[in-house]
Coordinates of C-alpha atoms and ligand atoms in Angstrom, one line a residue:
M1 CA -4.2 16.9 -16.3
I2 CA -2.6 14.2 -18.4
I3 CA -1.8 14.7 -22.1
V4 CA -1.3 11.3 -23.7
L5 CA 1.0 11.6 -26.8
K6 CA 0.5 9.6 -30.0
P7 CA 2.9 6.6 -30.2
G8 CA 4.9 8.2 -33.0
A9 CA 4.9 11.8 -31.7
T10 CA 8.2 13.5 -32.8
K11 CA 10.5 15.4 -30.5
Q12 CA 9.5 18.6 -32.3
E13 CA 5.9 17.9 -31.7
I14 CA 6.5 17.1 -28.0
D15 CA 8.6 20.3 -27.5
H16 CA 5.8 22.3 -29.1
V17 CA 3.2 21.0 -26.7
M18 CA 5.6 21.6 -23.7
E19 CA 6.2 25.2 -24.8
K20 CA 2.5 25.8 -25.3
I21 CA 1.7 24.6 -21.8
E22 CA 4.5 26.7 -20.3
K23 CA 3.2 29.8 -22.2
L24 CA -0.2 29.2 -20.5
G25 CA 1.6 29.5 -17.2
L26 CA 1.4 25.8 -16.4
K27 CA 4.1 23.4 -15.5
P28 CA 4.6 20.4 -17.9
W29 CA 6.3 17.1 -16.8
L30 CA 7.3 14.7 -19.5
S31 CA 7.1 11.1 -18.5
E32 CA 8.5 8.5 -20.8
G33 CA 6.9 5.1 -20.2
V34 CA 7.7 1.9 -22.0
E35 CA 4.6 2.0 -24.1
R36 CA 3.6 5.7 -24.1
K37 CA 4.9 9.2 -23.5
I38 CA 2.7 11.4 -21.5
I39 CA 2.9 15.0 -20.2
G40 CA 1.5 15.8 -16.8
V41 CA 0.3 19.3 -16.4
I42 CA 0.4 21.0 -13.0
G43 CA -1.3 24.3 -12.3
E44 CA -4.6 26.0 -12.8
E45 CA -6.0 23.8 -15.5
D46 CA -9.0 25.9 -16.4
V47 CA -7.0 27.8 -19.1
L48 CA -6.9 24.5 -21.0
R49 CA -10.6 24.5 -21.4
V50 CA -10.3 27.8 -23.3
Q51 CA -7.2 26.7 -25.2
P52 CA -7.8 23.0 -25.9
L53 CA -4.7 21.0 -26.7
E54 CA -6.4 18.2 -28.4
G55 CA -5.9 18.7 -32.1
I56 CA -2.3 19.8 -31.7
P57 CA -0.1 17.4 -33.7
G58 CA 1.3 14.6 -31.6
V59 CA -1.5 14.8 -29.0
E60 CA -3.8 11.8 -28.7
K61 CA -6.0 12.8 -25.8
V62 CA -6.2 15.1 -22.8
M63 CA -7.5 13.7 -19.5
P64 CA -8.1 15.4 -16.2
I65 CA -6.6 13.8 -13.1
L66 CA -9.4 13.8 -10.6
K67 CA -7.1 13.0 -7.6
P68 CA -5.6 16.0 -5.7
Y69 CA -2.2 14.4 -6.0
K70 CA -1.0 14.4 -9.6
L71 CA 2.7 13.5 -9.9
A72 CA 2.4 10.8 -7.2
S73 CA -0.6 9.2 -9.0
L74 CA -0.7 6.1 -11.1
E75 CA -2.5 8.1 -13.7
Y76 CA 0.6 10.2 -14.2
K77 CA 2.9 7.2 -14.2
S78 CA 1.5 3.7 -14.5
E79 CA 4.8 1.8 -14.0
P80 CA 6.3 1.5 -10.5
S81 CA 9.0 3.9 -9.8
T82 CA 12.4 3.0 -8.5
V83 CA 14.8 5.2 -6.5
K84 CA 18.5 4.8 -6.9
V85 CA 20.2 5.4 -3.6
A86 CA 23.8 4.3 -4.4
E87 CA 25.6 2.0 -6.8
G88 CA 23.7 -1.3 -6.6
I89 CA 21.1 0.0 -4.2
I90 CA 17.8 0.6 -5.9
I91 CA 14.5 0.8 -4.0
G92 CA 11.4 -0.4 -5.7
G93 CA 12.6 -3.0 -8.1
K94 CA 12.4 -6.8 -7.8
K95 CA 14.9 -6.8 -4.9
L96 CA 13.5 -5.9 -1.5
T97 CA 15.3 -3.2 0.5
V98 CA 16.0 -3.7 4.1
M99 CA 17.0 -0.7 6.3
A100 CA 18.1 -1.7 9.7
G101 CA 20.0 -0.3 12.7
P102 CA 19.4 1.4 16.0
C103 CA 16.7 4.0 16.6
S104 CA 19.4 6.5 17.7
V105 CA 23.1 6.6 16.9
E106 CA 24.5 6.2 20.5
D107 CA 28.2 5.7 20.1
R108 CA 30.8 4.9 17.5
G109 CA 31.7 1.4 18.5
M110 CA 28.1 0.2 18.9
L111 CA 27.1 1.7 15.5
L112 CA 30.0 0.0 13.7
D113 CA 29.2 -3.3 15.3
I114 CA 25.6 -3.1 14.5
A115 CA 26.3 -2.0 10.9
R116 CA 28.6 -5.0 10.3
S117 CA 26.0 -7.3 11.9
V118 CA 22.9 -6.1 9.9
K119 CA 25.0 -6.1 6.7
K120 CA 26.0 -9.8 7.3
S121 CA 22.3 -10.6 7.8
G122 CA 21.5 -9.1 4.4
A123 CA 20.4 -5.5 5.1
N124 CA 21.5 -3.0 2.5
I125 CA 20.8 0.3 4.3
L126 CA 21.9 1.4 7.8
R127 CA 19.4 3.5 9.8
G128 CA 20.1 5.6 12.8
G129 CA 18.9 8.9 14.1
A130 CA 21.3 11.7 14.9
F131 CA 18.5 14.3 15.3
K132 CA 15.7 12.6 17.3
P133 CA 12.1 13.8 17.5
R134 CA 11.3 12.9 21.1
T135 CA 8.0 13.3 22.9
S136 CA 9.8 14.6 26.0
P137 CA 12.3 17.4 25.9
Y138 CA 14.1 15.6 28.7
S139 CA 14.7 12.5 26.6
F140 CA 17.9 11.9 24.6
Q141 CA 17.8 14.3 21.6
G142 CA 20.5 12.7 19.4
L143 CA 24.2 13.2 18.9
G144 CA 23.7 15.7 16.0
E145 CA 26.7 16.0 13.7
E146 CA 28.8 13.6 15.7
G147 CA 26.2 10.9 15.0
L148 CA 26.2 11.8 11.3
K149 CA 30.0 11.3 11.3
Y150 CA 29.7 7.8 12.8
L151 CA 27.1 6.9 10.2
A152 CA 29.4 8.0 7.4
E153 CA 32.2 6.0 8.9
A154 CA 29.9 2.9 9.1
R155 CA 29.1 3.4 5.4
E156 CA 32.7 3.6 4.5
K157 CA 33.5 0.4 6.5
T158 CA 30.5 -1.7 5.3
G159 CA 29.3 -0.3 2.0
L160 CA 25.8 0.1 3.5
A161 CA 23.9 3.3 2.5
I162 CA 22.7 5.6 5.2
V163 CA 19.2 6.8 6.1
T164 CA 18.9 9.4 8.8
E165 CA 16.2 11.9 9.9
L166 CA 16.1 15.5 9.0
M167 CA 14.0 17.5 11.4
D168 CA 14.8 21.1 10.6
A169 CA 15.4 22.6 7.2
R170 CA 18.2 24.7 8.7
N171 CA 20.2 21.4 9.0
L172 CA 19.5 20.4 5.4
D173 CA 23.0 21.0 4.0
L174 CA 24.6 19.3 7.0
V175 CA 22.5 16.2 6.8
M176 CA 22.8 16.1 3.0
E177 CA 26.6 16.0 3.4
Y178 CA 26.4 12.6 5.2
A179 CA 23.1 10.9 4.3
D180 CA 22.2 8.9 1.3
I181 CA 18.5 9.1 2.1
L182 CA 16.8 12.0 4.1
Q183 CA 14.2 10.6 6.4
I184 CA 11.2 12.9 7.1
G185 CA 9.7 11.5 10.3
A186 CA 6.0 10.9 11.0
R187 CA 5.8 14.1 13.1
N188 CA 7.0 16.2 10.2
M189 CA 4.9 14.6 7.4
Q190 CA 2.9 17.8 7.1
N191 CA 5.8 20.3 7.8
Y192 CA 5.4 21.8 4.3
D193 CA 8.4 24.0 4.5
L194 CA 10.6 21.0 5.3
L195 CA 8.9 19.1 2.4
K196 CA 9.6 22.0 0.0
A197 CA 13.2 22.2 1.2
V198 CA 13.9 18.5 0.4
G199 CA 11.9 18.9 -2.8
R200 CA 14.5 21.4 -4.0
T201 CA 17.2 18.7 -3.7
D202 CA 17.7 15.5 -5.7
K203 CA 18.5 13.3 -2.6
P204 CA 16.3 10.3 -2.0
V205 CA 13.7 11.1 0.6
L206 CA 12.1 8.5 2.9
L207 CA 8.7 10.1 3.8
K208 CA 7.1 8.5 6.8
R209 CA 3.3 8.6 7.2
G210 CA 2.0 10.8 10.0
M211 CA 0.5 8.8 12.8
S212 CA -2.9 10.6 12.3
N213 CA -2.8 11.1 8.6
T214 CA -4.9 9.5 5.9
I215 CA -3.4 7.9 2.8
K216 CA -4.6 10.9 0.8
E217 CA -2.8 13.3 3.0
F218 CA 0.3 11.1 2.9
L219 CA 0.3 11.2 -0.9
M220 CA -0.3 15.0 -0.9
S221 CA 2.9 15.3 1.2
A222 CA 4.7 13.2 -1.3
E223 CA 3.3 15.5 -4.0
Y224 CA 5.0 18.5 -2.3
I225 CA 8.4 16.9 -2.7
L226 CA 7.7 15.8 -6.3
A227 CA 6.3 19.2 -7.3
G228 CA 9.5 20.8 -6.0
G229 CA 11.4 18.8 -8.6
N230 CA 12.7 15.8 -6.6
P231 CA 11.3 12.6 -8.1
N232 CA 13.2 10.4 -5.5
V233 CA 10.4 9.8 -3.0
I234 CA 10.1 6.6 -1.0
L235 CA 7.0 6.2 1.1
C236 CA 7.0 4.5 4.6
E237 CA 4.0 3.2 6.4
R238 CA 4.9 3.2 10.1
G239 CA 1.6 2.6 11.9
I240 CA -1.3 4.9 12.7
R241 CA -3.2 5.9 15.9
T242 CA -6.3 3.8 16.5
F243 CA -8.2 3.0 19.7
E244 CA -6.0 0.0 20.3
D245 CA -3.5 0.6 23.0
F246 CA -1.9 -2.9 23.4
T247 CA 0.5 -1.8 20.7
R248 CA 2.2 1.6 20.3
F249 CA 0.5 2.2 16.9
T250 CA -1.5 0.0 14.5
L251 CA 0.3 -1.2 11.4
D252 CA -2.1 -0.2 8.6
I253 CA -1.5 -3.2 6.4
N254 CA -4.4 -2.0 4.2
A255 CA -2.2 1.0 3.2
V256 CA 0.2 -1.3 1.3
P257 CA -2.1 -2.6 -1.4
A258 CA -4.1 0.7 -1.2
I259 CA -1.1 2.9 -1.9
K260 CA 0.0 0.5 -4.6
S261 CA -3.3 0.9 -6.3
L262 CA -3.0 4.7 -6.2
S263 CA 0.7 5.6 -6.6
H264 CA 3.8 4.5 -8.5
L265 CA 6.1 5.4 -5.6
P266 CA 8.0 2.7 -3.8
L267 CA 6.7 1.8 -0.3
I268 CA 8.6 0.6 2.8
V269 CA 7.0 -0.7 6.0
D270 CA 8.3 0.0 9.4
P271 CA 7.0 -2.7 11.8
S272 CA 9.1 -1.5 14.7
H273 CA 7.4 1.8 15.2
A274 CA 4.1 0.4 14.1
S275 CA 3.9 -2.1 17.0
G276 CA 6.4 -0.8 19.6
K277 CA 7.0 -4.4 20.6
W278 CA 10.0 -6.4 19.3
G279 CA 8.0 -9.6 19.6
L280 CA 5.6 -8.6 17.0
V281 CA 8.2 -7.3 14.5
P282 CA 8.9 -10.7 12.8
A283 CA 5.2 -11.4 12.0
L284 CA 4.5 -7.8 10.8
S285 CA 7.6 -8.0 8.6
R286 CA 6.4 -11.1 6.9
A287 CA 2.9 -9.6 6.5
A288 CA 4.4 -6.5 5.0
V289 CA 6.3 -8.4 2.3
A290 CA 3.3 -10.6 1.6
A291 CA 1.2 -7.5 1.2
G292 CA 3.5 -6.2 -1.5
A293 CA 5.8 -3.7 0.3
D294 CA 9.1 -2.9 -1.4
G295 CA 11.1 -3.3 1.8
L296 CA 11.3 -2.9 5.5
M297 CA 12.8 -0.6 8.1
I298 CA 13.6 -2.4 11.3
E299 CA 15.2 -1.2 14.5
V300 CA 18.1 -3.4 15.7
H301 CA 20.1 -2.9 18.9
P302 CA 22.8 -5.1 20.6
N303 CA 21.4 -4.3 24.1
P304 CA 17.8 -3.1 23.8
E305 CA 17.4 -2.9 27.5
D306 CA 19.8 0.0 27.7
A307 CA 18.9 1.6 24.4
F308 CA 18.7 5.5 24.5
S309 CA 15.4 5.3 22.6
D310 CA 12.9 2.6 21.4
G311 CA 14.5 -0.3 23.1
S312 CA 11.3 -2.2 23.6
Q313 CA 10.7 -2.4 19.8
S314 CA 14.3 -3.2 18.9
L315 CA 15.4 -6.6 17.8
L316 CA 18.6 -8.3 18.9
P317 CA 20.9 -8.8 16.0
D318 CA 20.4 -12.6 15.9
K319 CA 16.7 -12.2 15.9
F320 CA 17.0 -9.7 13.0
G321 CA 19.0 -12.4 11.2
K322 CA 16.2 -14.8 11.7
V323 CA 13.6 -12.3 10.3
M324 CA 15.7 -11.9 7.2
K325 CA 15.6 -15.6 6.6
E326 CA 11.9 -15.7 7.0
I327 CA 11.2 -12.8 4.7
E328 CA 13.4 -14.4 2.1
Q329 CA 10.9 -17.2 1.8
I330 CA 7.9 -14.8 1.6
A331 CA 9.8 -12.8 -1.0
E332 CA 10.2 -15.8 -3.2
I333 CA 6.5 -16.5 -3.1
M334 CA 5.9 -12.9 -4.0
G335 CA 8.3 -13.1 -7.0
R336 CA 10.8 -10.8 -5.2
E337 CA 14.2 -11.3 -3.8
I338 CA 16.3 -10.1 -0.9
Ligands
PEP401 C1 12.4 6.7 13.7 O1 12.5 6.2 12.6 O2 13.2 6.5 14.6 C2 11.2 7.6 14.0 C3 11.2 8.5 15.0 O3 10.1 7.2 13.3 P1 8.7 7.9 13.2 O4 8.9 9.3 12.6 O5 8.0 7.0 12.3 O6 8.1 7.9 14.6
MN402 MN1 12.8 4.8 16.8

């Protein structure tokens, strides 16, 4: 339920409405927009039918939110949200965000080289997995804390922020220590305990869409994090399973304008996992920016042939540099910048 406050509602009036909602056992969230202040109400709303809030000073109208996700919805917040990751790195504003780097952190020297290279090409966030969700238990599982240390060193040397995957809530404190953004991978999009755990922090969270999940389920997972008290959610479309097997997944480009019509949360597109083929990544990157994405996550590797994971979808550093130039032009048409 959304309570729209009158334009001139005083602080006292707002506090009174907030208290009243809490007394009814519901959770109020005050959202201060440019034009209006509204209060989102989470919980069993039926009590409000017995105790109507319309008529209380300061309240203009009370509207039900019909969607199952509330805090993630545009009804709750009509202006696009931005997530501050570090000084000067804000996701969701006019400036596009580009996260780039290897699928897995493999070794120190390689990571530092790739960090310098993607930074030079214009990326502002370094990606790299230290805990890897692999289909096979025999595949490389990641360097763990050692990998996190290399990521932190790369941040120190380049000024890039760090995004890395958290797979297990037991590693939350460890990963929090090193990462600027916690990545929740596609395979964990509906791991509700993990979502609750990151929801209790205030770290930015990059939530990847599950490969077999609908947009509604995706936004419900974002809702878990928001409802836990963490507003810093960044969505990531990374391709879904379809009958097409030429590509690894199918980039759901529909999801970009669709999610923008439903939610205020920033949205990044990952063309690398979506296609599984490096040759398709430039075109999909251009398409994502043209469709209105707030940025990209792209896998880059100096020697894809020998990559520990996802080599076939990783761009060589110079090809990544070329993609950056191309999306700069698309960004301009879209009124965005890199
Ligand atoms: C990754 O980013 O390396 C990754 C494993 O992505 P996803 O969870 O989208 O498969
Ligand atoms: Mn990968």
